[in-house]
Coordinates of C-alpha atoms and ligand atoms in Angstrom, one line a residue:
M1 CA -0.1 0.1 -0.3
T2 CA 1.0 3.8 -0.4
A3 CA 0.2 6.3 1.2
T4 CA -3.2 7.1 0.0
G5 CA -4.0 3.9 -0.6
N6 CA -5.2 3.6 -3.7
L7 CA -2.3 3.6 -5.6
D8 CA -1.3 -0.4 -5.5
E9 CA -1.9 -1.5 -8.7
D10 CA -0.7 0.1 -12.5
R11 CA -3.9 0.6 -14.3
E12 CA -5.3 0.2 -17.9
T13 CA -6.8 4.2 -18.7
F14 CA -10.3 4.6 -20.4
V15 CA -9.1 7.3 -22.5
T16 CA -9.6 7.0 -25.7
H17 CA -8.5 10.6 -27.2
L18 CA -8.2 14.0 -26.8
E19 CA -10.6 16.6 -28.2
C20 CA -10.3 20.5 -29.0
S21 CA -13.4 22.2 -26.8
L22 CA -14.0 25.1 -29.7
T23 CA -13.6 22.8 -32.7
G24 CA -14.4 19.2 -32.1
E25 CA -10.8 18.3 -33.7
R26 CA -9.5 14.8 -32.3
Y27 CA -6.2 14.2 -30.8
E28 CA -4.0 11.1 -29.5
A29 CA -3.8 10.2 -25.8
D30 CA -0.2 9.3 -24.7
R31 CA 1.4 12.7 -26.5
L32 CA 2.7 15.4 -25.0
H33 CA 0.3 18.1 -26.1
G34 CA -0.4 21.9 -25.0
L35 CA -3.0 23.7 -27.3
S36 CA -4.9 23.1 -30.2
Q37 CA -4.5 24.1 -33.2
A38 CA -7.1 26.4 -32.9
G39 CA -5.5 27.8 -30.0
R40 CA -7.7 26.5 -27.6
P41 CA -8.0 23.9 -24.4
L42 CA -7.8 20.2 -25.4
L43 CA -10.4 18.0 -23.3
V44 CA -9.8 14.4 -22.3
R45 CA -12.3 11.5 -23.7
Y46 CA -13.3 8.5 -22.0
D47 CA -14.8 5.2 -23.4
L48 CA -17.5 6.0 -20.8
A49 CA -19.3 2.8 -21.6
A50 CA -16.3 0.3 -21.1
L51 CA -15.6 2.4 -18.2
G52 CA -19.4 1.5 -16.3
K53 CA -19.1 -1.9 -17.1
A54 CA -15.3 -2.1 -15.1
L55 CA -16.5 0.0 -12.0
S56 CA -19.6 0.7 -10.0
R57 CA -20.6 3.2 -7.4
D58 CA -20.4 0.5 -5.0
T59 CA -16.4 -0.8 -5.9
L60 CA -15.9 3.2 -5.4
A61 CA -17.4 3.6 -1.9
A62 CA -15.2 0.5 -0.6
R63 CA -12.0 2.7 -2.0
P64 CA -9.9 5.0 0.7
T65 CA -11.6 8.6 -0.4
D66 CA -8.6 10.0 -1.4
L67 CA -8.6 11.6 -4.8
W68 CA -7.0 8.2 -6.5
R69 CA -10.4 6.5 -5.6
W70 CA -11.3 8.0 -9.4
R71 CA -8.5 6.7 -11.3
E72 CA -10.6 4.8 -14.0
L73 CA -11.6 8.3 -14.7
L74 CA -8.4 9.9 -14.8
P75 CA -5.7 9.8 -16.9
V76 CA -3.2 8.1 -16.0
R77 CA -1.4 4.7 -17.1
K78 CA 1.2 3.8 -15.1
T79 CA 0.6 4.0 -11.2
H80 CA 4.7 5.4 -10.8
S81 CA 4.4 7.9 -12.6
I82 CA 1.9 9.8 -9.6
V83 CA 3.9 12.0 -7.2
S84 CA 1.7 11.4 -4.3
L85 CA 1.6 14.0 -1.6
G86 CA -1.8 12.6 0.2
E87 CA -4.6 14.2 -2.4
I88 CA -7.3 13.5 0.5
E89 CA -11.4 14.0 0.3
T90 CA -12.3 17.5 1.2
P91 CA -15.0 18.0 3.6
L92 CA -18.2 19.9 3.5
I93 CA -18.4 22.0 6.3
P94 CA -21.6 24.1 7.1
I95 CA -21.2 27.7 8.2
P96 CA -25.0 28.4 9.7
R97 CA -23.8 32.3 11.2
S98 CA -22.5 33.9 8.7
G99 CA -24.0 31.9 5.6
G100 CA -27.3 30.1 5.8
P101 CA -29.2 26.7 6.9
K102 CA -27.7 25.0 4.0
V103 CA -24.7 27.1 3.2
L104 CA -22.0 24.6 3.0
V105 CA -17.9 25.2 2.2
K106 CA -15.7 23.0 0.2
D107 CA -12.5 23.1 2.1
E108 CA -10.3 23.0 -0.6
G109 CA -7.6 24.4 2.0
R110 CA -6.7 21.5 3.4
L111 CA -5.0 19.6 0.1
P112 CA -1.6 19.5 -0.2
T113 CA 0.3 22.7 0.0
G114 CA -2.8 24.6 0.8
S115 CA -5.3 25.0 -2.1
F116 CA -6.7 23.0 -4.7
K117 CA -4.4 23.6 -7.1
A118 CA -2.8 20.3 -5.7
R119 CA -6.1 18.7 -7.8
G120 CA -4.6 20.3 -11.0
L121 CA -1.3 19.9 -10.8
V122 CA -0.7 16.2 -9.2
M123 CA -2.3 15.1 -12.5
A124 CA -0.7 17.2 -14.8
V125 CA 3.0 16.9 -13.1
A126 CA 2.0 12.8 -13.3
M127 CA 1.1 13.2 -16.6
A128 CA 4.3 15.3 -17.8
K129 CA 6.6 12.8 -16.2
E130 CA 5.0 10.0 -17.9
L131 CA 5.0 12.1 -21.6
G132 CA 9.3 12.8 -19.9
V133 CA 9.1 16.0 -20.1
K134 CA 11.7 17.3 -18.1
R135 CA 11.0 21.0 -17.5
I136 CA 8.2 23.1 -16.9
A137 CA 7.9 26.7 -17.1
M138 CA 4.8 28.3 -15.5
P139 CA 2.5 31.9 -14.8
T140 CA 1.2 31.9 -11.4
N141 CA -0.7 34.3 -8.6
G142 CA 1.0 32.0 -6.1
N143 CA -0.7 28.4 -5.5
A144 CA -0.8 27.3 -8.6
G145 CA 2.5 27.6 -8.8
A146 CA 3.5 26.4 -5.3
A147 CA 1.8 23.1 -5.8
L148 CA 3.5 22.9 -9.4
A149 CA 7.1 23.1 -7.6
A150 CA 5.7 21.0 -4.7
Y151 CA 5.3 18.2 -7.4
A152 CA 7.7 18.5 -9.7
T153 CA 10.3 18.8 -7.6
R154 CA 9.5 15.7 -6.0
A155 CA 9.2 13.3 -9.7
G156 CA 12.6 15.2 -10.8
I157 CA 11.0 17.8 -12.8
E158 CA 13.3 21.2 -13.0
T159 CA 10.6 24.3 -13.1
V160 CA 10.9 28.2 -13.6
V161 CA 7.8 30.3 -11.9
L162 CA 7.3 33.8 -12.9
C163 CA 4.5 35.7 -10.5
P164 CA 3.6 38.8 -10.4
D165 CA 5.7 41.1 -8.1
D166 CA 2.6 42.0 -5.3
T167 CA 2.1 37.8 -5.2
P168 CA 1.5 37.2 -2.2
E169 CA 5.0 36.8 0.0
I170 CA 4.1 33.9 1.8
N171 CA 3.5 31.9 -1.6
V172 CA 6.8 33.5 -3.9
R173 CA 8.9 31.8 -0.8
E174 CA 7.3 28.5 -0.6
I175 CA 7.0 28.1 -4.4
A176 CA 11.3 28.9 -4.7
A177 CA 11.4 26.1 -0.4
Q178 CA 10.2 23.5 -2.9
G179 CA 12.5 24.1 -5.1
A180 CA 11.1 26.2 -7.8
R181 CA 13.3 28.8 -9.7
V182 CA 10.8 31.9 -8.9
Y183 CA 10.8 35.2 -10.6
R184 CA 8.8 38.3 -9.6
V185 CA 7.8 40.3 -12.6
N186 CA 6.6 43.3 -13.2
G187 CA 3.8 42.9 -14.7
L188 CA -0.1 40.6 -14.6
I189 CA -0.9 36.7 -14.6
D190 CA -1.2 36.9 -18.3
E191 CA 2.3 38.9 -18.8
C192 CA 4.0 36.6 -17.2
G193 CA 2.3 34.1 -19.4
A194 CA 3.7 36.0 -22.0
I195 CA 6.9 35.0 -21.2
V196 CA 6.6 31.6 -20.7
A197 CA 5.2 31.1 -23.7
K198 CA 8.5 32.6 -25.7
G199 CA 10.6 30.1 -23.9
A200 CA 8.2 27.5 -24.7
A201 CA 8.4 28.5 -28.0
E202 CA 12.3 28.6 -27.9
G203 CA 12.2 25.3 -26.7
L204 CA 13.2 25.7 -23.7
W205 CA 10.3 24.0 -21.3
F206 CA 7.1 22.9 -21.7
D207 CA 4.8 25.6 -21.2
F208 CA 2.3 24.2 -17.9
S209 CA -0.1 27.5 -18.4
T210 CA -3.8 27.2 -17.1
L211 CA -5.4 24.7 -19.4
K212 CA -2.6 25.0 -22.1
E213 CA -2.1 21.4 -21.2
P214 CA -4.8 19.2 -21.2
Y215 CA -4.4 17.5 -17.2
R216 CA -5.1 20.1 -15.1
I217 CA -9.0 19.6 -16.0
E218 CA -8.6 16.1 -15.2
G219 CA -7.2 16.3 -11.3
K220 CA -9.9 19.8 -10.8
K221 CA -12.5 17.2 -12.0
T222 CA -12.6 15.1 -9.2
M223 CA -13.9 18.5 -7.3
G224 CA -17.2 17.7 -9.1
L225 CA -17.0 13.4 -8.6
E226 CA -16.0 14.3 -5.1
L227 CA -19.1 16.5 -4.2
A228 CA -21.4 13.7 -6.2
A229 CA -20.4 11.1 -3.7
Q230 CA -20.0 13.2 -0.6
L231 CA -24.2 14.1 -1.2
G232 CA -25.2 10.3 -2.1
W233 CA -24.9 10.9 -5.7
R234 CA -26.6 14.2 -6.1
L235 CA -25.7 17.9 -6.5
P236 CA -26.3 20.6 -4.5
K237 CA -28.8 23.3 -6.0
A238 CA -26.2 26.0 -6.6
I239 CA -22.4 25.9 -6.8
F240 CA -20.6 29.2 -6.4
Y241 CA -16.9 29.2 -7.2
P242 CA -13.9 31.6 -7.2
T243 CA -13.0 31.8 -10.9
G244 CA -10.0 33.0 -12.3
G245 CA -8.9 30.7 -15.0
G246 CA -12.1 28.6 -14.4
T247 CA -10.1 25.2 -14.4
G248 CA -12.5 23.9 -11.9
L249 CA -15.6 25.5 -13.2
I250 CA -15.2 23.4 -16.6
G251 CA -14.1 20.6 -15.0
M252 CA -16.7 20.5 -12.4
W253 CA -19.3 20.4 -15.5
K254 CA -17.1 17.9 -17.1
A255 CA -17.6 15.9 -13.9
F256 CA -21.3 15.8 -14.1
D257 CA -21.3 15.1 -17.7
E258 CA -19.4 11.8 -17.3
L259 CA -21.6 11.3 -14.0
E260 CA -24.3 10.9 -15.8
Q261 CA -22.8 9.4 -18.7
L262 CA -22.5 6.7 -16.3
G263 CA -25.9 6.4 -15.2
W264 CA -24.2 7.6 -11.5
I265 CA -25.9 10.7 -11.3
G266 CA -29.6 12.5 -13.3
S267 CA -29.7 15.1 -15.7
E268 CA -30.3 18.1 -13.1
R269 CA -27.9 20.1 -12.4
P270 CA -26.4 22.6 -9.6
K271 CA -26.4 26.4 -10.8
M272 CA -23.3 27.5 -11.5
F273 CA -22.1 31.2 -10.4
A274 CA -18.6 32.0 -11.1
V275 CA -17.6 34.5 -8.6
Q276 CA -15.0 37.6 -10.1
A277 CA -13.8 40.6 -7.5
S278 CA -15.1 43.7 -9.0
G279 CA -11.6 45.2 -10.0
C280 CA -10.9 42.0 -12.4
A281 CA -14.2 40.6 -13.2
P282 CA -14.4 39.9 -17.6
I283 CA -16.8 37.1 -17.0
V284 CA -18.7 38.7 -15.7
R285 CA -18.7 41.8 -18.3
A286 CA -19.0 39.7 -20.8
F287 CA -22.1 37.2 -18.9
E288 CA -24.1 40.6 -19.1
A289 CA -23.2 41.9 -22.4
G290 CA -24.1 38.3 -23.6
E291 CA -20.8 37.5 -25.3
E292 CA -19.4 33.9 -26.0
H293 CA -15.8 35.1 -25.3
A294 CA -14.3 37.5 -22.6
E295 CA -12.4 40.7 -23.4
R296 CA -9.0 41.0 -21.4
W297 CA -10.2 43.5 -18.2
E298 CA -7.5 46.3 -17.3
N299 CA -6.1 47.7 -14.3
A300 CA -7.0 44.5 -12.8
H301 CA -6.6 44.5 -9.1
T302 CA -7.8 42.7 -5.5
V303 CA -6.9 41.1 -3.0
A304 CA -8.6 37.8 -3.7
A305 CA -4.8 36.9 -5.7
G306 CA -6.1 33.8 -7.2
I307 CA -8.7 35.4 -9.3
R308 CA -7.4 38.0 -10.6
V309 CA -7.0 36.7 -13.8
P310 CA -7.5 39.1 -16.5
K311 CA -7.5 37.4 -19.4
A312 CA -8.6 33.6 -19.7
V313 CA -8.4 31.0 -22.6
G314 CA -10.6 29.2 -21.3
D315 CA -13.3 32.1 -21.2
F316 CA -16.0 30.6 -23.7
L317 CA -16.2 27.2 -21.9
I318 CA -16.4 29.2 -18.5
L319 CA -19.5 30.7 -19.9
R320 CA -20.9 28.0 -21.7
A321 CA -20.8 26.2 -18.4
V322 CA -22.6 29.1 -16.4
R323 CA -25.6 29.9 -18.7
E324 CA -26.1 26.2 -19.5
S325 CA -27.0 25.7 -15.1
G326 CA -29.0 28.6 -15.3
G327 CA -26.5 30.1 -13.2
R328 CA -24.4 33.2 -13.1
A329 CA -21.1 35.3 -13.3
I330 CA -21.7 37.5 -10.2
A331 CA -19.1 40.3 -9.6
V332 CA -18.4 41.3 -5.9
E333 CA -17.2 44.6 -4.2
E334 CA -13.9 44.2 -2.1
E335 CA -15.2 45.4 1.0
A336 CA -18.1 42.9 0.6
L337 CA -15.1 39.8 0.3
L338 CA -13.5 41.3 2.9
R339 CA -16.1 41.3 5.6
A340 CA -18.2 37.6 4.1
T341 CA -13.9 36.8 5.0
A342 CA -14.0 38.4 9.0
E343 CA -17.6 36.8 9.4
S344 CA -17.0 33.9 8.3
A345 CA -14.0 33.4 10.5
L346 CA -15.9 35.4 13.7
Q347 CA -19.0 34.0 13.5
D348 CA -18.9 30.3 12.2
G349 CA -14.6 30.0 13.5
M350 CA -13.9 29.3 9.5
L351 CA -11.3 31.0 8.5
L352 CA -11.8 31.1 4.6
C353 CA -9.0 32.6 1.8
P354 CA -9.7 35.9 0.4
E355 CA -11.5 33.8 -2.6
G356 CA -13.5 31.9 -0.5
G357 CA -14.8 34.9 1.4
A358 CA -15.9 36.6 -2.0
T359 CA -18.0 33.2 -2.8
L360 CA -19.6 33.6 0.1
A361 CA -20.2 37.5 -0.2
A362 CA -21.9 36.6 -3.9
W363 CA -24.4 33.9 -2.5
R364 CA -25.4 37.1 -0.1
E365 CA -25.9 39.1 -3.2
A366 CA -27.8 36.0 -5.0
V367 CA -29.9 35.5 -2.2
A368 CA -30.7 38.9 -2.5
Q369 CA -31.4 39.1 -5.7
G370 CA -33.4 35.6 -5.9
W371 CA -31.3 33.7 -7.8
V372 CA -31.2 31.2 -5.2
E373 CA -33.0 30.7 -1.8
A374 CA -31.7 31.4 1.5
D375 CA -32.3 27.7 2.5
D376 CA -31.1 26.3 -0.7
E377 CA -28.4 23.7 -0.1
V378 CA -25.6 25.6 -2.0
V379 CA -21.4 24.9 -2.1
L380 CA -18.6 27.5 -2.0
F381 CA -15.4 26.9 -3.0
N382 CA -13.0 27.7 -0.7
C383 CA -9.9 26.8 -2.8
A384 CA -7.0 27.9 -0.2
N385 CA -6.1 27.7 3.5
G386 CA -6.8 31.0 4.6
L387 CA -3.4 30.9 6.6
K388 CA -1.3 32.1 3.4
Y389 CA -2.8 35.4 3.6
P390 CA -1.8 38.9 5.7
L391 CA -4.4 38.6 8.3
P392 CA -5.5 41.8 9.9
D393 CA -4.1 42.7 13.7
R394 CA -7.1 42.3 16.3
S395 CA -4.1 42.0 19.0
T396 CA -3.7 44.2 21.9
T397 CA -0.8 44.5 24.0
L398 CA -0.3 43.5 27.6
D399 CA 2.6 45.1 30.0
K400 CA 3.4 41.8 32.5
N401 CA 4.9 44.7 34.9
N402 CA 1.9 46.8 34.8
L403 CA -1.3 45.0 34.3
P404 CA -4.8 46.2 34.5
D405 CA -7.3 44.7 35.7
L406 CA -8.0 41.5 34.2
A407 CA -12.0 41.6 34.6
S408 CA -11.5 44.1 32.0
L409 CA -9.5 41.3 29.1
Ligands
PLP501 C1 -6.3 29.5 -8.6 C2 -7.3 30.1 -7.4 C3 -8.6 30.3 -7.7 C4 -9.1 30.4 -9.3 O1 -9.5 29.0 -9.4 P1 -9.2 28.9 -11.6 O2 -9.9 27.0 -11.2 O3 -7.7 28.8 -12.0 O4 -10.5 29.3 -12.0 C5 -9.2 30.7 -6.8 N1 -8.5 30.7 -5.7 C6 -7.5 30.7 -5.0 C7 -6.9 30.5 -3.6 C8 -7.1 30.2 -6.0 O5 -5.3 29.7 -5.6

């Protein structure tokens, strides 16, 4: 048995091919791929009919609950390609006071490297290892770089990570601490991405930007698989997802589709709410204008670094999922997301990251607008551990030589 319990045998994958998310053009499995010819993300396709015969919900239920429980629905072929740090199933935590009676937080901050980027990167690094990649570069707002550094270092793959120079300090340091060469760039994440693309074109490294390689979506997809299993093979009324590149939202939407094809869930879907900060809301602007693609957002700013993404290559996939689900894209003010973050901690003891706080603020807005009912069962994604961000200092000093009346403390 390995540390995670689910990795003790080699597997046949059920992957049949990859497919351009825009044109449907087919690409061969077991090859190194970036974007499609059309410059769009590739999606991994499986033989779900055969998979459904080989695997049942009962078999799944008997396995340890970690991410590798879902191995038949994942692309990795060789067990030894997997470099696990213990990708556990994350719990659903109610926040009845700051939220509502059926508001559940899926707390992704408990994953390795303290964010859900671990789900995507454990998969993408395993595939890179399987396909012989020796050197990877990535633009990041912090958490993705940290997860890449941890897994790639463990896999013996070199990494170069570029982040905006105002990325949270703890992220910059943890990336380097885990063996990556990290550079602070005087630009935003898409500008870091342009430098990574330039180096990739020169053959210096493999480009690991969000959605520019096909396997991070497959890792993030496990959030949707896990959610369905945790709720007894049904889905919540709504999902609030802090949306940067949108990998998780796209991945969950794909997971629901695969689960329905397997006959494990029905055709009902949660309303998908893509949550952004009002200082960087390209998806919200496109949603409201009825556009299929989103223009770059200029002068992007928000403390919620993980969703400070001015331009997303999977914009049309995010917008499509949101619209098909009957959900919306919602922008929340900085003040509202900070207040929600503070109240969740003060009232429910649940320390969210600012991006997680944004989902709580968006839920409040959705209730106020009548987009969801206050007592609907909803899931908010807290995508990183709140301890990775600067916290306000609410302490007071005490002089041991001149104590006040202790009853006043
Ligand atoms: C990356 C990140 C997001 C955005 O995730 P996407 O799937 O890229 O949209 C949200 N919150 C945190 C904390 C992140 O690190």
